[in-house]
mmCIF file of N, CA, C and O in Angstrom:
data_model
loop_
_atom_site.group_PDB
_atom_site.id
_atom_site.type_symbol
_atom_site.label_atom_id
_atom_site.label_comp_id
_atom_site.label_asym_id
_atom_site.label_seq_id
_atom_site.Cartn_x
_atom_site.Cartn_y
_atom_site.Cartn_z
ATOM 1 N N UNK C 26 99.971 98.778 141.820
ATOM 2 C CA UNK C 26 98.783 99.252 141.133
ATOM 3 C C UNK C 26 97.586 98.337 141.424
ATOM 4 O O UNK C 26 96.592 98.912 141.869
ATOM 5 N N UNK C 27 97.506 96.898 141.232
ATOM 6 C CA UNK C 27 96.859 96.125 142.141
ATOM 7 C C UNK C 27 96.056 96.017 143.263
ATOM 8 O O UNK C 27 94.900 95.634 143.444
ATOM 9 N N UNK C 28 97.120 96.534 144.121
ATOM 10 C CA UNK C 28 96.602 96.998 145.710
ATOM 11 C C UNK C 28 95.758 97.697 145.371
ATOM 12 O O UNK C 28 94.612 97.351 145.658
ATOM 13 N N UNK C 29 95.948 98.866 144.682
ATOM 14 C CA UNK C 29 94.878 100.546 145.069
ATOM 15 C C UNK C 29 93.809 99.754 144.435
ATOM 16 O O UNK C 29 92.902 99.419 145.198
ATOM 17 N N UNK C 30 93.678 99.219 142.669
ATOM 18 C CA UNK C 30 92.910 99.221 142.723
ATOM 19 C C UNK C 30 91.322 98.122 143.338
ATOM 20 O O UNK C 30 90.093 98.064 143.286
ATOM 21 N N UNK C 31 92.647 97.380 143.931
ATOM 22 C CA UNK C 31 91.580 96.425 144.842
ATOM 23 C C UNK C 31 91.127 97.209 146.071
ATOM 24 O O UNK C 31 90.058 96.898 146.595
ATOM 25 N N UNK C 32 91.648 97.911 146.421
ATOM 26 C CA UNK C 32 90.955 98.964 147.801
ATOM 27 C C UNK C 32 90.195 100.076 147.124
ATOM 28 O O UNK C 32 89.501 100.710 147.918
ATOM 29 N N UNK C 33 90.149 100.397 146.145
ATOM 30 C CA UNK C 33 89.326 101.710 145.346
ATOM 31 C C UNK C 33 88.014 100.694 145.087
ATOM 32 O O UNK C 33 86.969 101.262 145.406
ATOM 33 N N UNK C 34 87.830 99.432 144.623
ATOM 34 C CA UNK C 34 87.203 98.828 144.464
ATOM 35 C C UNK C 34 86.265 98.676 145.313
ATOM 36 O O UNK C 34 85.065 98.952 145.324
ATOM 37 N N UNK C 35 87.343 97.954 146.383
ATOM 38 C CA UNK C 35 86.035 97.393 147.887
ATOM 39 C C UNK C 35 85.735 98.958 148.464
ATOM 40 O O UNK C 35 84.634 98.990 149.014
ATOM 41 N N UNK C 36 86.383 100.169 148.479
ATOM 42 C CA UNK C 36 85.814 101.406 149.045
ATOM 43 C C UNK C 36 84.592 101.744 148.396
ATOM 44 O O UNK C 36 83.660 102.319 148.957
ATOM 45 N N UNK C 37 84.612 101.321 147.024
ATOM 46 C CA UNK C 37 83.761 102.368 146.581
ATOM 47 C C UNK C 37 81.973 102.108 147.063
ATOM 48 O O UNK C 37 81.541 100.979 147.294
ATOM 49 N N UNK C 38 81.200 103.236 147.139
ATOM 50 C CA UNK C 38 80.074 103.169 146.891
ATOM 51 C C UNK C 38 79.090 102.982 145.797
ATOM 52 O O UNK C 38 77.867 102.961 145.937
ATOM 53 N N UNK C 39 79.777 102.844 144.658
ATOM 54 C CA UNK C 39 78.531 101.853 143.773
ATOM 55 C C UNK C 39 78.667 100.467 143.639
ATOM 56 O O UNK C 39 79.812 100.017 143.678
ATOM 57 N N UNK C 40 77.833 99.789 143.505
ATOM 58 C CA UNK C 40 77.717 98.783 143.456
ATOM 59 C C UNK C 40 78.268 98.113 142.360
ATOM 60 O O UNK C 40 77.610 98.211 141.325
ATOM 61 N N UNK C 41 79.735 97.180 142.285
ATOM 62 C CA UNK C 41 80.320 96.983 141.065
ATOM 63 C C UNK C 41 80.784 95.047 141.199
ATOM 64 O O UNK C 41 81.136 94.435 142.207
ATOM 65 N N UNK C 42 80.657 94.687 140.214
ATOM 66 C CA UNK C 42 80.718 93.127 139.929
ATOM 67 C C UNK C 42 81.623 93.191 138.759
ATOM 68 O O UNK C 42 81.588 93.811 137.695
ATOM 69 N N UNK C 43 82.599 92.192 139.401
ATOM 70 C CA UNK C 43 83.580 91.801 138.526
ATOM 71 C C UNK C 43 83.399 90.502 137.454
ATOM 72 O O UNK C 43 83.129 89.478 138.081
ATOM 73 N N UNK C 44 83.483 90.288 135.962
ATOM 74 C CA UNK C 44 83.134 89.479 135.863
ATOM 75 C C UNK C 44 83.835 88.977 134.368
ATOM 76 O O UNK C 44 83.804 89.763 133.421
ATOM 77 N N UNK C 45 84.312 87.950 134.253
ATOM 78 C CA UNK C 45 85.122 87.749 132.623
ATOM 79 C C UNK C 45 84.294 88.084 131.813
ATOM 80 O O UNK C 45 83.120 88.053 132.181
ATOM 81 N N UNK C 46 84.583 88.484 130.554
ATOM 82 C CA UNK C 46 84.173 89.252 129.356
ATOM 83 C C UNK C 46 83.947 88.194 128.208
ATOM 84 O O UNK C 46 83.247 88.434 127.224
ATOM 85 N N UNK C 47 84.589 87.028 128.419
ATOM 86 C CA UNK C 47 84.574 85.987 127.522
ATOM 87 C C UNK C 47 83.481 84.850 127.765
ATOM 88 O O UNK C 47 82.861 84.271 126.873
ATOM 89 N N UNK C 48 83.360 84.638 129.140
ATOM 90 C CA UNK C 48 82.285 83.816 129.326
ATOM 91 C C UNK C 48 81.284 84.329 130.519
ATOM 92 O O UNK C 48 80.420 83.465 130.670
ATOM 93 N N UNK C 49 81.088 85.453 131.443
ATOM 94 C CA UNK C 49 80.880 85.737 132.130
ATOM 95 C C UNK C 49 80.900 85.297 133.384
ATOM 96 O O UNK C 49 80.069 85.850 134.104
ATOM 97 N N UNK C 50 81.580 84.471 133.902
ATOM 98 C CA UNK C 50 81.961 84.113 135.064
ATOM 99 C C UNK C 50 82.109 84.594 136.009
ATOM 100 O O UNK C 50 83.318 84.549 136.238
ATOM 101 N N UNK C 51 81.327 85.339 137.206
ATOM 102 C CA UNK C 51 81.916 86.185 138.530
ATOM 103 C C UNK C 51 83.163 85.822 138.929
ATOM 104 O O UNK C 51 83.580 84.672 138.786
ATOM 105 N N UNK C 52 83.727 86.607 139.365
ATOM 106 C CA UNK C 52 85.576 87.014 139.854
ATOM 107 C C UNK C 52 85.020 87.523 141.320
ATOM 108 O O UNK C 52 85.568 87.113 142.343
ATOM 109 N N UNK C 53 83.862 88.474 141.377
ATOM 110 C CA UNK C 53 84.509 89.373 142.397
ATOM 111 C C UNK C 53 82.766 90.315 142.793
ATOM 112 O O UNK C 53 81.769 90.136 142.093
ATOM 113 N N UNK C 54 82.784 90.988 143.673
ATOM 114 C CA UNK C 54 81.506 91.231 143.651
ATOM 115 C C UNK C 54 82.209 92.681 145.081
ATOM 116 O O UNK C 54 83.197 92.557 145.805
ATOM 117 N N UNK C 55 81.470 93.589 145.024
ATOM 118 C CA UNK C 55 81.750 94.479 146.302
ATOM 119 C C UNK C 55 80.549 94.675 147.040
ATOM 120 O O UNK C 55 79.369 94.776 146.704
ATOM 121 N N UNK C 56 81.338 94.711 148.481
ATOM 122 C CA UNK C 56 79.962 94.791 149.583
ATOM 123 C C UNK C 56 78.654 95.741 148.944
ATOM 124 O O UNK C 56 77.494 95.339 149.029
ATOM 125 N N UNK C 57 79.008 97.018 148.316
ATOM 126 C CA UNK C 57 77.887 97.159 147.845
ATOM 127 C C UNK C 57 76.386 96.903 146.714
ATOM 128 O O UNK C 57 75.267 97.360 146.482
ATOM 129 N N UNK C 58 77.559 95.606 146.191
ATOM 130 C CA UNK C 58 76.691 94.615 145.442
ATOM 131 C C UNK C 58 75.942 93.734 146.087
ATOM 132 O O UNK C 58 74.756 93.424 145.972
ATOM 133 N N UNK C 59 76.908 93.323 146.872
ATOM 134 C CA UNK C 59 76.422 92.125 147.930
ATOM 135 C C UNK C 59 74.830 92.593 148.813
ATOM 136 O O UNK C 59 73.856 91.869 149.018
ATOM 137 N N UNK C 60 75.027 93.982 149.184
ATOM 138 C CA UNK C 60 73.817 94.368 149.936
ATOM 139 C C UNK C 60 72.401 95.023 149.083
ATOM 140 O O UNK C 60 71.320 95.175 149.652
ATOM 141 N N UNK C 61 72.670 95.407 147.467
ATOM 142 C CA UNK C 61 71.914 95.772 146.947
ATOM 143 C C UNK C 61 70.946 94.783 146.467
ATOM 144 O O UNK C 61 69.732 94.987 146.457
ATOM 145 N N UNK C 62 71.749 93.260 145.903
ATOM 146 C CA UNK C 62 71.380 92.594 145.237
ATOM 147 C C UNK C 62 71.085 91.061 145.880
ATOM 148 O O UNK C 62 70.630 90.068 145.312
ATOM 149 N N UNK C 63 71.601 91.278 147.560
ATOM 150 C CA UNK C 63 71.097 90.287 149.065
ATOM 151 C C UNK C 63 71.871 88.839 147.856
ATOM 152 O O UNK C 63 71.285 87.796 147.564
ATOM 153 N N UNK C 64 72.906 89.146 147.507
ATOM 154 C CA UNK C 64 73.681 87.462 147.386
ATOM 155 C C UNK C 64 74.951 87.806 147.925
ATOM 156 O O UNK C 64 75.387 88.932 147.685
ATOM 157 N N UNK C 65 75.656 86.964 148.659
ATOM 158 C CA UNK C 65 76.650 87.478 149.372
ATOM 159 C C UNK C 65 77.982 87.056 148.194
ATOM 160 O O UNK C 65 77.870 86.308 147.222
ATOM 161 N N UNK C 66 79.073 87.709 148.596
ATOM 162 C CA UNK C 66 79.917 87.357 147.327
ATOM 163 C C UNK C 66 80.612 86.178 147.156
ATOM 164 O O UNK C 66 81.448 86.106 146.255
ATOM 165 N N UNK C 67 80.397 85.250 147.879
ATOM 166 C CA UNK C 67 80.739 83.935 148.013
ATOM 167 C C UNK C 67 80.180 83.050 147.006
ATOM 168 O O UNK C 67 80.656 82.344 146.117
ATOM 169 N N UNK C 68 78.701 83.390 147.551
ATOM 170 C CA UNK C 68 78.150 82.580 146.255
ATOM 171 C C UNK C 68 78.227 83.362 144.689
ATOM 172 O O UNK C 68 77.930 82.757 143.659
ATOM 173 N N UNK C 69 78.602 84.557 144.703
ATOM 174 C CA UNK C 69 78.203 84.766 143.678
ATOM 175 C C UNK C 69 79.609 84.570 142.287
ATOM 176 O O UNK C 69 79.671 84.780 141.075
ATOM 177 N N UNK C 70 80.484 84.092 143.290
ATOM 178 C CA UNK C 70 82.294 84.010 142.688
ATOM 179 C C UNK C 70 81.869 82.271 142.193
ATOM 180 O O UNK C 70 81.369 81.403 142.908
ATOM 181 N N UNK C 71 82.249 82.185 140.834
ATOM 182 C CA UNK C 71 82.352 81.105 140.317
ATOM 183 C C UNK C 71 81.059 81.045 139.398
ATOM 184 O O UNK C 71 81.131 80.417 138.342
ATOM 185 N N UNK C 72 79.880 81.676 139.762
ATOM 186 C CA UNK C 72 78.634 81.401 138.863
ATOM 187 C C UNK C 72 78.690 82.362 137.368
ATOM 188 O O UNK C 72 78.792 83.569 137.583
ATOM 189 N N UNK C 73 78.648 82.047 136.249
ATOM 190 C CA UNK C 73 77.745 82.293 135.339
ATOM 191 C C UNK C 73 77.018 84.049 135.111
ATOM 192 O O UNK C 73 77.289 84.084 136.311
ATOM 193 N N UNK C 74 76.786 84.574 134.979
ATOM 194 C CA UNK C 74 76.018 85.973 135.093
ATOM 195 C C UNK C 74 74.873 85.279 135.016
ATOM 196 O O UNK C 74 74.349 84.980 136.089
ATOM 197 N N UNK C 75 74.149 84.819 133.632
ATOM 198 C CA UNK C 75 73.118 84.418 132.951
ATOM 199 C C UNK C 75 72.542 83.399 134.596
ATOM 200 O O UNK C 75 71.371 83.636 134.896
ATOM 201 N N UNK C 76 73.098 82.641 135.305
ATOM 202 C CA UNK C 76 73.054 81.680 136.355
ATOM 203 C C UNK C 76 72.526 82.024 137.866
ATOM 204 O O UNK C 76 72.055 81.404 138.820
ATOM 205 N N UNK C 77 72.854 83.284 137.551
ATOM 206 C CA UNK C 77 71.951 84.591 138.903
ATOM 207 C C UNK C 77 70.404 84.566 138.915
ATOM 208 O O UNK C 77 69.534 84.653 138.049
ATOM 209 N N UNK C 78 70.425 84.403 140.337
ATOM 210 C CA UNK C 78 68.536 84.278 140.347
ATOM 211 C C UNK C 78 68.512 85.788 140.491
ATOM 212 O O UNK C 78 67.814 86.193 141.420
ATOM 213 N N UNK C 79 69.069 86.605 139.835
ATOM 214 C CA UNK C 79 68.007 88.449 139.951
ATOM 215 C C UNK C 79 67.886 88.699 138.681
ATOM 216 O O UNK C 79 68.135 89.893 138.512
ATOM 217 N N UNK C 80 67.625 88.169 137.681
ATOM 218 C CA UNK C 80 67.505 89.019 136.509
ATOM 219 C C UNK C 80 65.855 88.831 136.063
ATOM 220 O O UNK C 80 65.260 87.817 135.699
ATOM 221 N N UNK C 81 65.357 90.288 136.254
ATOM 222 C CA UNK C 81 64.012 90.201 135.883
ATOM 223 C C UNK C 81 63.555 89.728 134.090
ATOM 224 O O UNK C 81 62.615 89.012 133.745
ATOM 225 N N UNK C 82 64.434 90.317 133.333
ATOM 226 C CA UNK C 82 64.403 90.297 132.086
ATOM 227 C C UNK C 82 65.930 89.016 131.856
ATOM 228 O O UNK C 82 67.052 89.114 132.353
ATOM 229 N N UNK C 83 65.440 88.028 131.034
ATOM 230 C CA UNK C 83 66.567 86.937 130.693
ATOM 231 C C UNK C 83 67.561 87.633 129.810
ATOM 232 O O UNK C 83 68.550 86.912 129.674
ATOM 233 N N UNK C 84 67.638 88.472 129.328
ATOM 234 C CA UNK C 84 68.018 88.842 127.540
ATOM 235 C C UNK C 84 68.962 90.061 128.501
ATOM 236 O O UNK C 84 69.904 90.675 127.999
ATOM 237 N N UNK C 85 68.459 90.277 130.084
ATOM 238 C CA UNK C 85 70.161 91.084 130.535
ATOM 239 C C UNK C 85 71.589 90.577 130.627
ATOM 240 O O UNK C 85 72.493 91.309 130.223
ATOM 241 N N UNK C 86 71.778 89.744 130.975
ATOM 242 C CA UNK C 86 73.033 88.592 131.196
ATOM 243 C C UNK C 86 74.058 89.087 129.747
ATOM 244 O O UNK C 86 75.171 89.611 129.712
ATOM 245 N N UNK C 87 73.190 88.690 128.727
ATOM 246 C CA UNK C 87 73.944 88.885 127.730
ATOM 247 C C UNK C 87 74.082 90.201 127.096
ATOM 248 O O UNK C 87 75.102 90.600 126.535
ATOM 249 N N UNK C 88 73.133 90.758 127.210
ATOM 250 C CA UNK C 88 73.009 92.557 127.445
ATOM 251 C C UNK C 88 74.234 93.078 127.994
ATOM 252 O O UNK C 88 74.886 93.957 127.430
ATOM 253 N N UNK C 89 74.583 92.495 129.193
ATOM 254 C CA UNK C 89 75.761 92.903 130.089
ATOM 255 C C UNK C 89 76.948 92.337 129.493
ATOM 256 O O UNK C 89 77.955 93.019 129.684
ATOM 257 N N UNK C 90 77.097 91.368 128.880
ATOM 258 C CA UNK C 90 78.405 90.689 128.394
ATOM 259 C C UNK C 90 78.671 91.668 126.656
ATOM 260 O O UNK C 90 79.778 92.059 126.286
ATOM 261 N N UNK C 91 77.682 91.820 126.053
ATOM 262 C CA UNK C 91 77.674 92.558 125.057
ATOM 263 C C UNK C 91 78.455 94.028 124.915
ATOM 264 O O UNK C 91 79.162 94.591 124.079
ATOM 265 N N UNK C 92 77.936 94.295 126.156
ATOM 266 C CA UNK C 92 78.238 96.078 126.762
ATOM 267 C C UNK C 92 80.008 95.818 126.966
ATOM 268 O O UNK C 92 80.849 96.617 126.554
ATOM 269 N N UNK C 93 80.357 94.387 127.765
ATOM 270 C CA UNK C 93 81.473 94.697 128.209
ATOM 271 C C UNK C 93 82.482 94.775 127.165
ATOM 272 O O UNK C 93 83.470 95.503 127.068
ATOM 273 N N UNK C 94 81.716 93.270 125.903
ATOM 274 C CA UNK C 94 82.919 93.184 125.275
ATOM 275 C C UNK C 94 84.052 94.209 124.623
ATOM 276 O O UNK C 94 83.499 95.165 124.080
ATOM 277 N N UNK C 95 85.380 94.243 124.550
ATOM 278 C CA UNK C 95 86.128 95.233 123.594
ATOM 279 C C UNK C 95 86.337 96.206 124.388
ATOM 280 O O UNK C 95 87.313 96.916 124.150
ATOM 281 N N UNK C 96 85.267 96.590 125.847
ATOM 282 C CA UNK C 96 85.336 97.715 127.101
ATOM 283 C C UNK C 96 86.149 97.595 127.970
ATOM 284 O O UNK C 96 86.492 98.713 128.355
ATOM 285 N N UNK C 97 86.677 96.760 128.522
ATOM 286 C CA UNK C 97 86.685 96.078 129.446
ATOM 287 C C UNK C 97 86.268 96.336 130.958
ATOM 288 O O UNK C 97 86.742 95.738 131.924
ATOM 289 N N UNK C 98 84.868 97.776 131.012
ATOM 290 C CA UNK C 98 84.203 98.025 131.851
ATOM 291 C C UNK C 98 82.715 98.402 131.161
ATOM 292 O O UNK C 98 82.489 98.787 130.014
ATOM 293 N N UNK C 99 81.868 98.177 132.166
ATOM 294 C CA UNK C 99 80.348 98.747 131.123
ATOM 295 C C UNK C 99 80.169 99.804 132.691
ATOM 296 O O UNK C 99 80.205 99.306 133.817
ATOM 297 N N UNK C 100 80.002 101.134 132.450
ATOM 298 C CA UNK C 100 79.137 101.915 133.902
ATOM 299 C C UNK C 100 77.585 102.286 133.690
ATOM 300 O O UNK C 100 77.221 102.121 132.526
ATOM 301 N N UNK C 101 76.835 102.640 134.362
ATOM 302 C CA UNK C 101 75.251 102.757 134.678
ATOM 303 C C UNK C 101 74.754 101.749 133.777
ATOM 304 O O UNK C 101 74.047 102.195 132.873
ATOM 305 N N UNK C 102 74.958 100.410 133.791
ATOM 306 C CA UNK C 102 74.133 99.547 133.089
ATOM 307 C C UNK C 102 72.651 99.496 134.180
ATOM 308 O O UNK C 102 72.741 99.237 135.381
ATOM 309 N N UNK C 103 71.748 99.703 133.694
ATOM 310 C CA UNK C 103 70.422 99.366 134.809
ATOM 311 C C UNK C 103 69.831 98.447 134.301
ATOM 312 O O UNK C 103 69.541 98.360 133.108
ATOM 313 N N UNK C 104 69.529 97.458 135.384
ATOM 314 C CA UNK C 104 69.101 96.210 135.257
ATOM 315 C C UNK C 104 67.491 96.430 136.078
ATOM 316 O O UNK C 104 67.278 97.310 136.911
ATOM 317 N N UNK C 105 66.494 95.427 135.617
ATOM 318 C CA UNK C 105 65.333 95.241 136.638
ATOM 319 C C UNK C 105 66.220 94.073 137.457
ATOM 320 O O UNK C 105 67.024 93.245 137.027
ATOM 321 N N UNK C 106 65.748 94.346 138.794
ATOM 322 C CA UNK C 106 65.982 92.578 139.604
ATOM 323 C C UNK C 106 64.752 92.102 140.179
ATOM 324 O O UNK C 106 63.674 92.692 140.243
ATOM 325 N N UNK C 107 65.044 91.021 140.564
ATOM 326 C CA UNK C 107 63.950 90.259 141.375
ATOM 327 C C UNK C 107 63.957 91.055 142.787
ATOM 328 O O UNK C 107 62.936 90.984 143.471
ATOM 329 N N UNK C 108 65.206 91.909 143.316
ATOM 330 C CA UNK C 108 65.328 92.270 144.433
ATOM 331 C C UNK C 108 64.738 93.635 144.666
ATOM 332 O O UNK C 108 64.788 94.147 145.785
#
């Protein structure tokens, strides 16, 4: 179950970021994050949400951790970015 959904993941076409619910920590990021939001997923595994240079509005980070909690997915969250 694993497998698929790590290949349903990297297939898909929206842009989706993996990220703990408890402290927000990136896990995981898919190429189509990587190209929407120009941070590649390297850097973006290990940082913080709140710690991302794209958030136009500060008060999203936690916006996004809010949405996830108890979810354990948030979908069409829209963010402004710097990008």
């Amino acid at each position: 179950a694993q497998v698929l959904l790590e290949a349903a993941f990297r297939a898909s076409q929206d842009a989706m970021l993996l990220f703990r619910e408890s402290d927000g920590m990136v896990v995981d990021a898919n190429e189509v994050w990587e190209g929407a939001m120009g941070i590649s997923r390297e850097a973006l595994i290990g940082q913080r949400l709140a710690a991302l240079p794209l958030w136009l509005d500060p008060e999203d980070p936690a916006r996004l951790l809010r949405a996830a909690r108890g979810r354990g997915a948030v979908l069409d969250f829209a963010i402004q970015t710097r990008r």
